[in-house]
Tab-separated table of C-alpha atoms in Angstrom:
chain	number	residue	atom	x	y	z
A	1	MET	CA	7.227	11.480	-6.976
A	2	PHE	CA	7.116	10.355	-3.336
A	3	ARG	CA	10.052	9.243	-1.185
A	4	THR	CA	9.971	7.239	2.033
A	5	GLN	CA	12.912	6.051	4.119
A	6	ARG	CA	13.264	3.928	7.288
A	7	LYS	CA	16.450	2.718	9.005
A	8	LEU	CA	17.088	0.252	11.834
A	9	ASN	CA	20.560	0.118	13.366
A	10	GLU	CA	22.277	-2.994	14.783
A	11	PRO	CA	19.281	-5.370	14.898
A	12	ALA	CA	19.636	-8.641	16.814
A	13	ILE	CA	20.086	-11.838	14.794
A	14	PRO	CA	17.931	-13.707	13.946
A	15	PHE	CA	16.129	-10.642	12.611
A	16	ASN	CA	12.448	-11.017	11.746
A	17	GLN	CA	10.553	-7.847	10.880
A	18	CYS	CA	7.013	-7.366	9.640
A	19	LEU	CA	7.178	-5.135	6.573
A	20	GLU	CA	5.377	-1.819	6.901
A	21	TYR	CA	4.264	-1.802	3.266
A	22	LEU	CA	3.046	-4.186	0.606
A	23	LEU	CA	5.874	-4.887	-1.824
A	24	ARG	CA	5.783	-3.063	-5.155
A	25	PRO	CA	8.287	-1.910	-7.783
A	26	GLY	CA	10.492	0.942	-6.623
A	27	MET	CA	11.118	-0.429	-3.124
A	28	LYS	CA	14.693	-1.073	-2.002
A	29	TRP	CA	16.307	-2.630	1.068
A	30	VAL	CA	19.925	-1.887	1.954
A	31	ILE	CA	21.592	-4.290	4.404
A	32	THR	CA	25.068	-3.586	5.768
A	33	GLY	CA	27.109	-5.773	8.084
A	34	LYS	CA	29.950	-8.297	8.485
A	35	PRO	CA	29.970	-12.111	8.410
A	36	LYS	CA	31.323	-13.477	11.691
A	37	PRO	CA	34.975	-14.713	11.668
A	38	SER	CA	33.728	-18.316	11.963
A	39	SER	CA	30.832	-17.852	9.541
A	40	GLU	CA	29.864	-20.742	7.284
A	41	ASN	CA	26.804	-19.017	5.802
A	42	PHE	CA	24.016	-16.559	6.439
A	43	SER	CA	20.750	-15.765	4.692
A	44	VAL	CA	18.422	-12.920	3.789
A	45	ASN	CA	14.811	-13.970	3.253
A	46	PHE	CA	11.628	-12.248	2.093
A	47	LYS	CA	8.879	-14.390	3.624
A	48	ALA	CA	5.129	-14.913	3.532
A	49	GLY	CA	4.735	-14.882	7.309
A	50	PRO	CA	6.688	-14.721	10.581
A	51	ALA	CA	7.025	-18.441	11.357
A	52	GLU	CA	10.159	-20.443	10.582
A	53	GLY	CA	8.294	-22.777	8.233
A	54	ASP	CA	6.448	-20.086	6.274
A	55	ASP	CA	6.955	-19.757	2.533
A	56	ILE	CA	10.021	-17.841	1.321
A	57	VAL	CA	9.655	-15.731	-1.810
A	58	LEU	CA	13.358	-14.810	-2.035
A	59	HIS	CA	16.154	-16.679	-0.235
A	60	LEU	CA	19.645	-15.191	-0.597
A	61	ASN	CA	22.254	-17.477	0.980
A	62	PRO	CA	26.037	-16.828	0.780
A	63	ILE	CA	28.002	-20.037	1.530
A	64	PHE	CA	31.715	-19.608	2.285
A	65	GLN	CA	32.893	-23.198	1.791
A	66	THR	CA	31.689	-23.312	-1.815
A	67	ARG	CA	32.040	-19.535	-2.349
A	68	SER	CA	28.572	-19.479	-3.859
A	69	VAL	CA	25.402	-17.472	-3.248
A	70	VAL	CA	22.207	-19.517	-3.550
A	71	ARG	CA	19.022	-17.780	-4.705
A	72	ASN	CA	15.857	-19.783	-4.244
A	73	ALA	CA	12.233	-19.819	-3.059
A	74	ARG	CA	10.283	-22.235	-0.844
A	75	THR	CA	6.599	-23.132	-0.759
A	76	ASN	CA	4.778	-25.660	1.454
A	77	GLY	CA	8.128	-26.630	2.975
A	78	ALA	CA	9.728	-27.564	-0.369
A	79	TRP	CA	12.528	-25.614	-2.050
A	80	ARG	CA	12.116	-24.951	-5.749
A	81	LYS	CA	14.236	-27.024	-8.120
A	82	ASP	CA	15.053	-24.044	-10.346
A	83	PHE	CA	17.401	-22.494	-7.771
A	84	GLU	CA	20.307	-20.336	-8.891
A	85	GLU	CA	23.841	-20.351	-7.486
A	86	SER	CA	26.144	-19.318	-10.320
A	87	THR	CA	27.839	-16.022	-9.506
A	88	PRO	CA	30.026	-13.611	-11.471
A	89	PHE	CA	32.138	-13.230	-8.314
A	90	PHE	CA	31.927	-14.043	-4.604
A	91	PRO	CA	31.612	-10.666	-2.880
A	92	PHE	CA	31.779	-11.713	0.789
A	93	GLU	CA	34.743	-12.162	3.117
A	94	LYS	CA	34.620	-13.177	6.751
A	95	TYR	CA	34.382	-10.161	9.065
A	96	LYS	CA	34.724	-7.680	6.224
A	97	SER	CA	31.982	-5.134	5.679
A	98	PHE	CA	29.415	-5.735	2.947
A	99	ARG	CA	26.515	-3.777	1.515
A	100	ILE	CA	23.597	-5.661	-0.054
A	101	GLU	CA	20.992	-3.717	-2.014
A	102	ILE	CA	17.804	-5.574	-3.000
A	103	THR	CA	15.535	-3.594	-5.330
A	104	CYS	CA	12.056	-4.745	-6.262
A	105	LEU	CA	11.333	-4.313	-9.980
A	106	ALA	CA	8.196	-5.189	-11.938
A	107	ASP	CA	9.377	-8.693	-12.894
A	108	LYS	CA	12.349	-9.426	-10.636
A	109	PHE	CA	14.534	-8.541	-7.680
A	110	LYS	CA	17.746	-6.730	-8.588
A	111	ILE	CA	20.601	-7.601	-6.228
A	112	ASP	CA	23.702	-5.412	-5.888
A	113	VAL	CA	26.608	-6.112	-3.533
A	114	ASN	CA	29.249	-3.562	-2.533
A	115	GLY	CA	28.160	-1.188	-5.276
A	116	ASP	CA	28.314	-3.752	-8.125
A	117	HIS	CA	25.427	-5.524	-9.822
A	118	PHE	CA	25.463	-9.132	-8.641
A	119	ALA	CA	22.335	-10.960	-9.829
A	120	ASN	CA	18.679	-10.768	-10.778
A	121	TYR	CA	16.022	-13.096	-9.411
A	122	LYS	CA	12.713	-13.327	-11.288
A	123	HIS	CA	9.561	-13.212	-9.185
A	124	ARG	CA	8.273	-16.742	-8.599
A	125	TYR	CA	5.237	-15.672	-6.578
A	126	ASP	CA	2.845	-12.776	-6.097
A	127	LEU	CA	4.640	-9.933	-4.323
A	128	HIS	CA	1.604	-9.394	-2.103
A	129	GLN	CA	2.442	-12.685	-0.353
A	130	ILE	CA	5.543	-11.111	1.183
A	131	THR	CA	4.993	-9.854	4.731
A	132	HIS	CA	8.358	-10.238	6.529
A	133	LEU	CA	12.082	-9.679	6.101
A	134	ASN	CA	14.252	-12.244	7.880
A	135	ILE	CA	18.041	-12.321	8.340
A	136	ASP	CA	19.619	-15.346	9.986
A	137	GLY	CA	22.937	-17.142	10.345
A	138	GLN	CA	26.463	-16.230	11.363
A	139	VAL	CA	26.460	-12.511	10.636
A	140	ASP	CA	26.545	-9.156	12.423
A	141	ILE	CA	24.221	-6.563	10.895
A	142	ASP	CA	25.062	-2.867	11.178
A	143	ALA	CA	21.838	-1.528	9.647
A	144	VAL	CA	18.741	-2.426	7.626
A	145	GLU	CA	17.382	0.449	5.560
A	146	PHE	CA	14.194	0.678	3.528
A	147	LEU	CA	13.775	3.211	0.721
A	148	TYR	CA	10.998	3.930	-1.746
A	149	THR	CA	10.929	6.426	-4.568
A	150	GLY	CA	7.827	6.277	-6.735
A	151	THR	CA	4.443	7.646	-7.624
A	152	ASN	CA	2.230	5.873	-5.056
A	153	PRO	CA	1.327	8.269	-2.206
A	154	ASN	CA	-0.059	5.420	-0.062
A	155	ILE	CA	3.512	4.310	0.673
A	156	GLN	CA	3.614	7.256	3.048
A	157	GLU	CA	1.171	5.307	5.249
A	158	PRO	CA	2.359	1.970	6.729
A	159	SER	CA	0.175	-1.076	6.144
A	160	VAL	CA	-1.683	-2.801	8.993
A	161	THR	CA	-1.621	-6.621	9.211
A	162	TYR	CA	-3.794	-8.972	11.308
A	163	TYR	CA	-2.881	-12.663	11.610
A	164	ASN	CA	-5.446	-15.415	12.233
A	165	PRO	CA	-8.346	-13.146	13.252
A	166	THR	CA	-11.430	-14.776	14.742
A	167	SER	CA	-14.508	-15.434	12.637
A	168	MET	CA	-17.012	-12.566	12.614
A	169	PHE	CA	-13.943	-10.320	12.630
A	170	THR	CA	-14.727	-6.602	12.915
A	171	MET	CA	-12.156	-3.825	13.075
A	172	LYS	CA	-12.355	-0.065	12.996
A	173	LEU	CA	-10.341	1.356	10.116
A	174	ASP	CA	-7.484	3.520	11.358
A	175	ARG	CA	-7.703	5.787	8.320
A	176	HIS	CA	-10.225	6.920	5.730
A	177	LEU	CA	-10.309	4.864	2.553
A	178	LYS	CA	-9.169	6.758	-0.497
A	179	ARG	CA	-8.283	6.066	-4.103
A	180	GLY	CA	-5.423	3.549	-4.309
A	181	THR	CA	-5.940	1.993	-0.848
A	182	GLU	CA	-5.450	-1.793	-0.924
A	183	VAL	CA	-7.126	-4.382	1.319
A	184	ILE	CA	-5.779	-7.933	0.946
A	185	VAL	CA	-7.395	-10.948	2.635
A	186	ARG	CA	-5.779	-14.401	2.550
A	187	GLY	CA	-7.364	-17.566	3.892
A	188	MET	CA	-9.324	-20.749	3.107
A	189	GLY	CA	-12.994	-20.521	2.151
A	190	ARG	CA	-15.848	-22.761	3.274
A	191	ASP	CA	-19.370	-22.855	1.813
A	192	VAL	CA	-19.829	-19.103	1.931
A	193	PHE	CA	-18.191	-16.098	3.511
A	194	GLY	CA	-18.519	-12.360	3.267
A	195	MET	CA	-16.331	-9.284	3.522
A	196	ASN	CA	-18.077	-5.988	4.176
A	197	PHE	CA	-17.126	-2.352	4.470
A	198	HIS	CA	-19.590	-1.114	7.092
A	199	CYS	CA	-20.650	2.443	7.952
A	200	GLY	CA	-20.453	1.531	11.643
A	201	PRO	CA	-19.546	-1.328	14.033
A	202	SER	CA	-22.936	-3.096	14.103
A	203	ALA	CA	-23.964	-5.864	11.704
A	204	THR	CA	-27.151	-3.906	11.031
A	205	ASP	CA	-25.312	-0.738	9.987
A	206	ASP	CA	-25.293	0.282	6.350
A	207	TYR	CA	-22.446	-1.077	4.294
A	208	ALA	CA	-20.742	0.606	1.395
A	209	PHE	CA	-19.556	-2.635	-0.217
A	210	ARG	CA	-20.147	-6.365	0.291
A	211	PHE	CA	-18.230	-9.233	-1.320
A	212	SER	CA	-19.642	-12.731	-0.760
A	213	PRO	CA	-18.434	-15.834	-2.677
A	214	GLU	CA	-20.882	-18.781	-2.623
A	215	PHE	CA	-19.058	-22.008	-3.439
A	216	ASN	CA	-22.084	-24.308	-3.768
A	217	ALA	CA	-23.765	-21.885	-6.139
A	218	GLN	CA	-20.483	-21.272	-8.017
A	219	ARG	CA	-21.022	-17.534	-7.876
A	220	GLY	CA	-20.156	-14.403	-5.963
A	221	SER	CA	-22.309	-11.469	-5.016
A	222	PHE	CA	-21.450	-7.788	-4.883
A	223	ALA	CA	-23.738	-5.253	-3.257
A	224	THR	CA	-24.097	-1.889	-1.596
A	225	GLN	CA	-26.690	-0.873	0.912
């Protein structure tokens, strides 16, 4: 078993942090703080990008006027219709300390508040879409803590993310590839593109693996050289 822990004290709000690791079961975030005395609501969001309009995979939104906690997800600017807001209890009070624990399980997020189980939220999207944790609204945050206990040793090494790289993108790997290493590429394809693991920086260098979808030919090629 491997254990990893990170903690950030008193972050500024709005808080928008790129996650060090790809989400997987066994990961937990612990958020402690206090709603402001005049708070109407605040939110905790796991997002697929840093921008305000990016998709949200989990939106947790306590609302004081209705004493409800909305759980929802958003894609392409539209909130899902199957949102959840029923609660066994309303665990938040203005300017009283709270502790939110969000645990990623294989099929859902498990949400605990102040030591009690509060709700589950089934995964609506691929966990690999999640890149950022965002906290916004009328709230003071004391700490955000990340914990992982599991069997994947790669969690000991933070992930590296590049946004909107140029075409003909080449980067030197900052670590040796080993069993279990994940490389995830998201984008929009054209007629053909290729992704190569090279044995050097030049296009003429040997490559250990090439992946090249060809849309017109309705096929993809795999090769080593």
